[in-house]
Amino acid sequence: MMNTKAAAVTVLVLAIAFAGSSVVFPFAGFEPDAFPIPQNDPPAQPAGYAFSIWLVIYLWLILSAAYGVLRRADDPAWAATRAPLMLSLGIGMFWLWAASVSPILATLMIWAMLVTGVAALAESPATDRWLLRGPIGLYAGWLAAASCVSVALLGAGYGFGFSQTGWAYAVVLAAALGAIGIIAWLGRVHEFGLAVAWALVAIAVKSANTAPGLATTAGIAAAGVGIVVAMKMTSTKV
């Protein structure tokens, strides 16, 4: 079994490599013709500005990992998060490459990143909140929204069930309900909920002129997630 110091260093290396992959494999979204039914400007995809959250995620994860090496290498509470986080970041290093090759592979990988990211979040302690639970929560929350969007693009792109707009509605509901469920389970994981709400607001913004019904639904869903986050912030459960 890897010792705690080595695990802490590994998380830092993986966090840096994960951030660096965005330079090695620049990605601006799936190509429309990567699907049998081209996905031109899919309504399920948030407005472009929303993806700026990745800069915060990358930097916060690196800062967290560096602090973990310097000050919390042997802390059992921090150590509990490292195995699932290493798995998530290890898969994430190759996600941008996979997204340029196959939307199906990328979708499978982002769901694996989500599951392991949420597992790490579930192990995170209330102590050092801004340097551990916060960055993991923001990371996992954005993955929750992105994984739903990936499913919507696959569904519409392969002609399963709904139209593009129908899949967008499904994504909005799934992301909101999933976020609420995870917040109810884990308690005060505010950053997770805020990341999902950020994505939902961006879907609303993008759809405001082209699909007002979807925009309204996404706005209400974002508000619902925000209310649950606010309620948990005032609760005593950590």
PDB file of C-alpha atoms in Angstrom:
ATOM      1  CA  MET A   1       0.000   0.000   0.000  1.00  0.00           C
ATOM      2  CA  MET A   2       1.267   3.490  -0.855  1.00  0.00           C
ATOM      3  CA  ASN A   3       2.374   5.446   2.211  1.00  0.00           C
ATOM      4  CA  THR A   4       0.639   8.700   3.058  1.00  0.00           C
ATOM      5  CA  LYS A   5       3.456  10.986   1.897  1.00  0.00           C
ATOM      6  CA  ALA A   6       3.731   9.225  -1.445  1.00  0.00           C
ATOM      7  CA  ALA A   7      -0.041   9.377  -1.875  1.00  0.00           C
ATOM      8  CA  ALA A   8      -0.057  13.110  -1.150  1.00  0.00           C
ATOM      9  CA  VAL A   9       2.709  13.716  -3.685  1.00  0.00           C
ATOM     10  CA  THR A  10       0.899  11.553  -6.250  1.00  0.00           C
ATOM     11  CA  VAL A  11      -2.269  13.627  -5.878  1.00  0.00           C
ATOM     12  CA  LEU A  12      -0.228  16.782  -6.491  1.00  0.00           C
ATOM     13  CA  VAL A  13       1.450  15.324  -9.576  1.00  0.00           C
ATOM     14  CA  LEU A  14      -1.899  14.154 -10.953  1.00  0.00           C
ATOM     15  CA  ALA A  15      -3.546  17.513 -10.257  1.00  0.00           C
ATOM     16  CA  ILE A  16      -0.794  19.281 -12.195  1.00  0.00           C
ATOM     17  CA  ALA A  17      -0.961  16.741 -15.022  1.00  0.00           C
ATOM     18  CA  PHE A  18      -4.753  17.041 -15.123  1.00  0.00           C
ATOM     19  CA  ALA A  19      -4.506  20.809 -15.500  1.00  0.00           C
ATOM     20  CA  GLY A  20      -1.697  20.447 -18.034  1.00  0.00           C
ATOM     21  CA  SER A  21      -3.789  18.165 -20.228  1.00  0.00           C
ATOM     22  CA  SER A  22      -5.878  21.194 -21.207  1.00  0.00           C
ATOM     23  CA  VAL A  23      -2.769  22.619 -22.883  1.00  0.00           C
ATOM     24  CA  VAL A  24      -1.694  19.368 -24.522  1.00  0.00           C
ATOM     25  CA  PHE A  25      -5.192  18.496 -25.755  1.00  0.00           C
ATOM     26  CA  PRO A  26      -7.082  21.759 -26.401  1.00  0.00           C
ATOM     27  CA  PHE A  27     -10.803  21.066 -26.617  1.00  0.00           C
ATOM     28  CA  ALA A  28     -13.673  23.360 -27.572  1.00  0.00           C
ATOM     29  CA  GLY A  29     -16.488  20.819 -27.456  1.00  0.00           C
ATOM     30  CA  PHE A  30     -17.393  17.723 -29.411  1.00  0.00           C
ATOM     31  CA  GLU A  31     -17.316  18.150 -33.168  1.00  0.00           C
ATOM     32  CA  PRO A  32     -20.909  18.224 -34.499  1.00  0.00           C
ATOM     33  CA  ASP A  33     -20.174  15.413 -36.968  1.00  0.00           C
ATOM     34  CA  ALA A  34     -18.716  13.174 -34.258  1.00  0.00           C
ATOM     35  CA  PHE A  35     -22.286  11.826 -33.968  1.00  0.00           C
ATOM     36  CA  PRO A  36     -24.455  10.035 -36.559  1.00  0.00           C
ATOM     37  CA  ILE A  37     -26.902  12.939 -36.179  1.00  0.00           C
ATOM     38  CA  PRO A  38     -24.711  16.080 -36.138  1.00  0.00           C
ATOM     39  CA  GLN A  39     -25.055  18.077 -32.922  1.00  0.00           C
ATOM     40  CA  ASN A  40     -24.851  21.667 -34.023  1.00  0.00           C
ATOM     41  CA  ASP A  41     -25.113  24.098 -31.105  1.00  0.00           C
ATOM     42  CA  PRO A  42     -26.914  21.605 -28.809  1.00  0.00           C
ATOM     43  CA  PRO A  43     -29.247  23.275 -26.292  1.00  0.00           C
ATOM     44  CA  ALA A  44     -28.077  20.932 -23.515  1.00  0.00           C
ATOM     45  CA  GLN A  45     -24.613  22.474 -23.622  1.00  0.00           C
ATOM     46  CA  PRO A  46     -24.050  25.484 -21.337  1.00  0.00           C
ATOM     47  CA  ALA A  47     -23.032  28.872 -22.711  1.00  0.00           C
ATOM     48  CA  GLY A  48     -19.311  29.088 -23.432  1.00  0.00           C
ATOM     49  CA  TYR A  49     -18.462  31.385 -20.537  1.00  0.00           C
ATOM     50  CA  ALA A  50     -19.434  28.650 -18.047  1.00  0.00           C
ATOM     51  CA  PHE A  51     -16.368  26.606 -18.931  1.00  0.00           C
ATOM     52  CA  SER A  52     -14.151  29.259 -17.343  1.00  0.00           C
ATOM     53  CA  ILE A  53     -14.899  27.417 -14.102  1.00  0.00           C
ATOM     54  CA  TRP A  54     -12.177  24.961 -15.115  1.00  0.00           C
ATOM     55  CA  LEU A  55      -9.489  27.539 -14.402  1.00  0.00           C
ATOM     56  CA  VAL A  56     -10.737  27.811 -10.816  1.00  0.00           C
ATOM     57  CA  ILE A  57     -11.009  24.022 -10.511  1.00  0.00           C
ATOM     58  CA  TYR A  58      -7.484  23.396 -11.827  1.00  0.00           C
ATOM     59  CA  LEU A  59      -5.844  26.018  -9.629  1.00  0.00           C
ATOM     60  CA  TRP A  60      -7.807  25.096  -6.506  1.00  0.00           C
ATOM     61  CA  LEU A  61      -7.042  21.385  -6.869  1.00  0.00           C
ATOM     62  CA  ILE A  62      -3.336  22.113  -7.292  1.00  0.00           C
ATOM     63  CA  LEU A  63      -3.325  24.452  -4.285  1.00  0.00           C
ATOM     64  CA  SER A  64      -5.170  21.829  -2.236  1.00  0.00           C
ATOM     65  CA  ALA A  65      -2.779  19.073  -3.245  1.00  0.00           C
ATOM     66  CA  ALA A  66       0.284  21.225  -2.527  1.00  0.00           C
ATOM     67  CA  TYR A  67      -1.065  22.079   0.927  1.00  0.00           C
ATOM     68  CA  GLY A  68      -1.749  18.386   1.446  1.00  0.00           C
ATOM     69  CA  VAL A  69       1.895  17.551   0.749  1.00  0.00           C
ATOM     70  CA  LEU A  70       3.299  20.344   2.912  1.00  0.00           C
ATOM     71  CA  ARG A  71       0.931  20.314   5.879  1.00  0.00           C
ATOM     72  CA  ARG A  72      -1.431  17.317   5.761  1.00  0.00           C
ATOM     73  CA  ALA A  73       0.583  14.439   4.328  1.00  0.00           C
ATOM     74  CA  ASP A  74      -0.035  12.226   7.378  1.00  0.00           C
ATOM     75  CA  ASP A  75      -3.506  13.465   8.276  1.00  0.00           C
ATOM     76  CA  PRO A  76      -5.858  10.436   8.226  1.00  0.00           C
ATOM     77  CA  ALA A  77      -8.815  12.608   7.207  1.00  0.00           C
ATOM     78  CA  TRP A  78      -6.976  13.862   4.135  1.00  0.00           C
ATOM     79  CA  ALA A  79      -5.547  10.417   3.403  1.00  0.00           C
ATOM     80  CA  ALA A  80      -9.058   8.967   3.084  1.00  0.00           C
ATOM     81  CA  THR A  81      -9.774  11.192   0.084  1.00  0.00           C
ATOM     82  CA  ARG A  82      -6.637  10.382  -1.858  1.00  0.00           C
ATOM     83  CA  ALA A  83      -7.334   6.963  -3.381  1.00  0.00           C
ATOM     84  CA  PRO A  84     -10.608   7.952  -5.109  1.00  0.00           C
ATOM     85  CA  LEU A  85      -9.196  11.364  -6.018  1.00  0.00           C
ATOM     86  CA  MET A  86      -6.147   9.765  -7.619  1.00  0.00           C
ATOM     87  CA  LEU A  87      -8.418   7.545  -9.687  1.00  0.00           C
ATOM     88  CA  SER A  88     -10.557  10.482 -10.776  1.00  0.00           C
ATOM     89  CA  LEU A  89      -7.639  12.721 -11.720  1.00  0.00           C
ATOM     90  CA  GLY A  90      -5.787   9.827 -13.349  1.00  0.00           C
ATOM     91  CA  ILE A  91      -8.739   9.223 -15.658  1.00  0.00           C
ATOM     92  CA  GLY A  92      -9.187  12.957 -16.116  1.00  0.00           C
ATOM     93  CA  MET A  93      -5.653  13.349 -17.476  1.00  0.00           C
ATOM     94  CA  PHE A  94      -6.793  11.554 -20.611  1.00  0.00           C
ATOM     95  CA  TRP A  95     -10.359  12.835 -20.876  1.00  0.00           C
ATOM     96  CA  LEU A  96      -9.619  15.659 -23.310  1.00  0.00           C
ATOM     97  CA  TRP A  97      -7.782  13.244 -25.569  1.00  0.00           C
ATOM     98  CA  ALA A  98     -10.693  10.802 -25.396  1.00  0.00           C
ATOM     99  CA  ALA A  99     -13.172  13.582 -26.180  1.00  0.00           C
ATOM    100  CA  SER A 100     -11.330  14.303 -29.416  1.00  0.00           C
ATOM    101  CA  VAL A 101     -11.459  10.627 -30.364  1.00  0.00           C
ATOM    102  CA  SER A 102     -14.837   9.260 -29.252  1.00  0.00           C
ATOM    103  CA  PRO A 103     -17.830  10.878 -27.494  1.00  0.00           C
ATOM    104  CA  ILE A 104     -18.845   7.442 -26.213  1.00  0.00           C
ATOM    105  CA  LEU A 105     -15.452   6.795 -24.609  1.00  0.00           C
ATOM    106  CA  ALA A 106     -15.406  10.344 -23.220  1.00  0.00           C
ATOM    107  CA  THR A 107     -18.849   9.867 -21.680  1.00  0.00           C
ATOM    108  CA  LEU A 108     -17.851   6.620 -19.991  1.00  0.00           C
ATOM    109  CA  MET A 109     -14.709   8.262 -18.661  1.00  0.00           C
ATOM    110  CA  ILE A 110     -16.427  11.368 -17.311  1.00  0.00           C
ATOM    111  CA  TRP A 111     -18.925   9.219 -15.430  1.00  0.00           C
ATOM    112  CA  ALA A 112     -16.019   7.281 -13.920  1.00  0.00           C
ATOM    113  CA  MET A 113     -14.427  10.610 -12.950  1.00  0.00           C
ATOM    114  CA  LEU A 114     -17.718  11.692 -11.381  1.00  0.00           C
ATOM    115  CA  VAL A 115     -18.202   8.531  -9.325  1.00  0.00           C
ATOM    116  CA  THR A 116     -14.658   8.609  -7.957  1.00  0.00           C
ATOM    117  CA  GLY A 117     -14.829  12.389  -7.456  1.00  0.00           C
ATOM    118  CA  VAL A 118     -18.008  12.069  -5.393  1.00  0.00           C
ATOM    119  CA  ALA A 119     -16.378   9.213  -3.446  1.00  0.00           C
ATOM    120  CA  ALA A 120     -13.493  11.548  -2.584  1.00  0.00           C
ATOM    121  CA  LEU A 121     -15.953  14.281  -1.627  1.00  0.00           C
ATOM    122  CA  ALA A 122     -17.817  11.860   0.638  1.00  0.00           C
ATOM    123  CA  GLU A 123     -14.559  11.181   2.513  1.00  0.00           C
ATOM    124  CA  SER A 124     -13.614  14.848   2.873  1.00  0.00           C
ATOM    125  CA  PRO A 125     -13.628  16.213   6.437  1.00  0.00           C
ATOM    126  CA  ALA A 126     -15.156  19.471   7.618  1.00  0.00           C
ATOM    127  CA  THR A 127     -11.720  20.659   8.729  1.00  0.00           C
ATOM    128  CA  ASP A 128      -9.631  22.567   6.178  1.00  0.00           C
ATOM    129  CA  ARG A 129     -12.841  23.094   4.261  1.00  0.00           C
ATOM    130  CA  TRP A 130     -11.465  25.671   1.834  1.00  0.00           C
ATOM    131  CA  LEU A 131      -8.405  23.591   1.079  1.00  0.00           C
ATOM    132  CA  LEU A 132      -9.968  20.148   0.655  1.00  0.00           C
ATOM    133  CA  ARG A 133     -13.746  19.791   0.596  1.00  0.00           C
ATOM    134  CA  GLY A 134     -14.176  23.011  -1.366  1.00  0.00           C
ATOM    135  CA  PRO A 135     -11.996  22.173  -4.389  1.00  0.00           C
ATOM    136  CA  ILE A 136     -13.138  18.558  -4.521  1.00  0.00           C
ATOM    137  CA  GLY A 137     -16.756  19.693  -4.303  1.00  0.00           C
ATOM    138  CA  LEU A 138     -16.427  22.235  -7.110  1.00  0.00           C
ATOM    139  CA  TYR A 139     -14.679  19.633  -9.268  1.00  0.00           C
ATOM    140  CA  ALA A 140     -17.264  16.918  -8.601  1.00  0.00           C
ATOM    141  CA  GLY A 141     -20.167  19.324  -9.065  1.00  0.00           C
ATOM    142  CA  TRP A 142     -19.018  20.420 -12.477  1.00  0.00           C
ATOM    143  CA  LEU A 143     -18.449  16.783 -13.435  1.00  0.00           C
ATOM    144  CA  ALA A 144     -22.030  16.025 -12.374  1.00  0.00           C
ATOM    145  CA  ALA A 145     -23.369  18.629 -14.792  1.00  0.00           C
ATOM    146  CA  ALA A 146     -20.920  17.725 -17.567  1.00  0.00           C
ATOM    147  CA  SER A 147     -21.663  14.006 -17.338  1.00  0.00           C
ATOM    148  CA  CYS A 148     -25.368  14.691 -17.804  1.00  0.00           C
ATOM    149  CA  VAL A 149     -24.646  16.925 -20.796  1.00  0.00           C
ATOM    150  CA  SER A 150     -22.522  14.164 -22.342  1.00  0.00           C
ATOM    151  CA  VAL A 151     -25.411  11.720 -22.043  1.00  0.00           C
ATOM    152  CA  ALA A 152     -27.760  14.247 -23.658  1.00  0.00           C
ATOM    153  CA  LEU A 153     -25.410  14.732 -26.598  1.00  0.00           C
ATOM    154  CA  LEU A 154     -25.078  10.982 -27.069  1.00  0.00           C
ATOM    155  CA  GLY A 155     -28.821  10.470 -26.818  1.00  0.00           C
ATOM    156  CA  ALA A 156     -29.638  13.155 -29.368  1.00  0.00           C
ATOM    157  CA  GLY A 157     -26.633  12.352 -31.526  1.00  0.00           C
ATOM    158  CA  TYR A 158     -27.608   8.708 -31.838  1.00  0.00           C
ATOM    159  CA  GLY A 159     -31.332   9.368 -32.123  1.00  0.00           C
ATOM    160  CA  PHE A 160     -32.372   7.769 -28.834  1.00  0.00           C
ATOM    161  CA  GLY A 161     -35.763   8.773 -27.496  1.00  0.00           C
ATOM    162  CA  PHE A 162     -35.880  12.547 -27.513  1.00  0.00           C
ATOM    163  CA  SER A 163     -35.007  15.462 -29.725  1.00  0.00           C
ATOM    164  CA  GLN A 164     -32.099  17.783 -28.870  1.00  0.00           C
ATOM    165  CA  THR A 165     -34.436  19.960 -26.839  1.00  0.00           C
ATOM    166  CA  GLY A 166     -36.054  16.979 -25.145  1.00  0.00           C
ATOM    167  CA  TRP A 167     -32.645  15.741 -24.051  1.00  0.00           C
ATOM    168  CA  ALA A 168     -31.820  19.229 -22.790  1.00  0.00           C
ATOM    169  CA  TYR A 169     -34.893  19.194 -20.552  1.00  0.00           C
ATOM    170  CA  ALA A 170     -33.903  15.733 -19.309  1.00  0.00           C
ATOM    171  CA  VAL A 171     -30.384  16.959 -18.520  1.00  0.00           C
ATOM    172  CA  VAL A 172     -31.641  19.957 -16.578  1.00  0.00           C
ATOM    173  CA  LEU A 173     -33.918  17.810 -14.433  1.00  0.00           C
ATOM    174  CA  ALA A 174     -31.368  15.034 -13.946  1.00  0.00           C
ATOM    175  CA  ALA A 175     -28.565  17.405 -12.979  1.00  0.00           C
ATOM    176  CA  ALA A 176     -30.754  19.330 -10.522  1.00  0.00           C
ATOM    177  CA  LEU A 177     -32.284  16.257  -8.891  1.00  0.00           C
ATOM    178  CA  GLY A 178     -28.936  14.477  -8.763  1.00  0.00           C
ATOM    179  CA  ALA A 179     -27.299  17.485  -7.122  1.00  0.00           C
ATOM    180  CA  ILE A 180     -30.088  17.809  -4.579  1.00  0.00           C
ATOM    181  CA  GLY A 181     -29.798  14.110  -3.777  1.00  0.00           C
ATOM    182  CA  ILE A 182     -26.038  14.281  -3.248  1.00  0.00           C
ATOM    183  CA  ILE A 183     -26.336  17.418  -1.106  1.00  0.00           C
ATOM    184  CA  ALA A 184     -29.027  15.718   0.986  1.00  0.00           C
ATOM    185  CA  TRP A 185     -26.706  12.729   1.405  1.00  0.00           C
ATOM    186  CA  LEU A 186     -23.434  14.527   2.123  1.00  0.00           C
ATOM    187  CA  GLY A 187     -24.690  17.651   3.859  1.00  0.00           C
ATOM    188  CA  ARG A 188     -22.710  20.869   3.585  1.00  0.00           C
ATOM    189  CA  VAL A 189     -21.013  20.392   0.221  1.00  0.00           C
ATOM    190  CA  HIS A 190     -21.879  23.877  -0.971  1.00  0.00           C
ATOM    191  CA  GLU A 191     -19.325  24.040  -3.757  1.00  0.00           C
ATOM    192  CA  PHE A 192     -20.771  20.916  -5.366  1.00  0.00           C
ATOM    193  CA  GLY A 193     -24.234  22.463  -5.571  1.00  0.00           C
ATOM    194  CA  LEU A 194     -22.926  25.827  -6.728  1.00  0.00           C
ATOM    195  CA  ALA A 195     -21.036  24.213  -9.618  1.00  0.00           C
ATOM    196  CA  VAL A 196     -24.202  22.460 -10.792  1.00  0.00           C
ATOM    197  CA  ALA A 197     -26.219  25.666 -10.419  1.00  0.00           C
ATOM    198  CA  TRP A 198     -23.552  27.532 -12.427  1.00  0.00           C
ATOM    199  CA  ALA A 199     -24.010  25.051 -15.295  1.00  0.00           C
ATOM    200  CA  LEU A 200     -27.809  25.270 -15.136  1.00  0.00           C
ATOM    201  CA  VAL A 201     -27.732  29.067 -15.241  1.00  0.00           C
ATOM    202  CA  ALA A 202     -25.443  28.878 -18.276  1.00  0.00           C
ATOM    203  CA  ILE A 203     -27.934  26.580 -20.027  1.00  0.00           C
ATOM    204  CA  ALA A 204     -30.664  29.106 -19.244  1.00  0.00           C
ATOM    205  CA  VAL A 205     -28.567  31.971 -20.622  1.00  0.00           C
ATOM    206  CA  LYS A 206     -27.787  30.108 -23.811  1.00  0.00           C
ATOM    207  CA  SER A 207     -31.425  29.134 -24.363  1.00  0.00           C
ATOM    208  CA  ALA A 208     -33.021  32.461 -23.465  1.00  0.00           C
ATOM    209  CA  ASN A 209     -33.663  33.525 -27.067  1.00  0.00           C
ATOM    210  CA  THR A 210     -33.982  30.171 -28.799  1.00  0.00           C
ATOM    211  CA  ALA A 211     -35.865  28.021 -26.262  1.00  0.00           C
ATOM    212  CA  PRO A 212     -37.489  30.196 -23.564  1.00  0.00           C
ATOM    213  CA  GLY A 213     -39.265  27.218 -21.993  1.00  0.00           C
ATOM    214  CA  LEU A 214     -35.959  25.428 -21.500  1.00  0.00           C
ATOM    215  CA  ALA A 215     -34.367  28.624 -20.201  1.00  0.00           C
ATOM    216  CA  THR A 216     -37.134  29.007 -17.626  1.00  0.00           C
ATOM    217  CA  THR A 217     -36.866  25.383 -16.559  1.00  0.00           C
ATOM    218  CA  ALA A 218     -33.086  25.619 -16.203  1.00  0.00           C
ATOM    219  CA  GLY A 219     -33.407  28.840 -14.219  1.00  0.00           C
ATOM    220  CA  ILE A 220     -35.928  27.295 -11.836  1.00  0.00           C
ATOM    221  CA  ALA A 221     -33.738  24.190 -11.484  1.00  0.00           C
ATOM    222  CA  ALA A 222     -30.701  26.351 -10.670  1.00  0.00           C
ATOM    223  CA  ALA A 223     -32.719  28.260  -8.082  1.00  0.00           C
ATOM    224  CA  GLY A 224     -33.900  24.979  -6.549  1.00  0.00           C
ATOM    225  CA  VAL A 225     -30.330  23.729  -6.175  1.00  0.00           C
ATOM    226  CA  GLY A 226     -29.325  27.105  -4.749  1.00  0.00           C
ATOM    227  CA  ILE A 227     -32.097  26.987  -2.159  1.00  0.00           C
ATOM    228  CA  VAL A 228     -31.015  23.518  -1.013  1.00  0.00           C
ATOM    229  CA  VAL A 229     -27.419  24.739  -0.744  1.00  0.00           C
ATOM    230  CA  ALA A 230     -28.550  27.732   1.320  1.00  0.00           C
ATOM    231  CA  MET A 231     -30.583  25.490   3.598  1.00  0.00           C
ATOM    232  CA  LYS A 232     -27.608  23.219   4.193  1.00  0.00           C
ATOM    233  CA  MET A 233     -25.353  26.188   4.855  1.00  0.00           C
ATOM    234  CA  THR A 234     -27.510  27.124   7.795  1.00  0.00           C
ATOM    235  CA  SER A 235     -27.811  23.582   9.119  1.00  0.00           C
ATOM    236  CA  THR A 236     -25.557  21.993  11.719  1.00  0.00           C
ATOM    237  CA  LYS A 237     -24.649  18.957   9.599  1.00  0.00           C
ATOM    238  CA  VAL A 238     -21.160  19.227   8.167  1.00  0.00           C
TER     239      VAL A 238
END
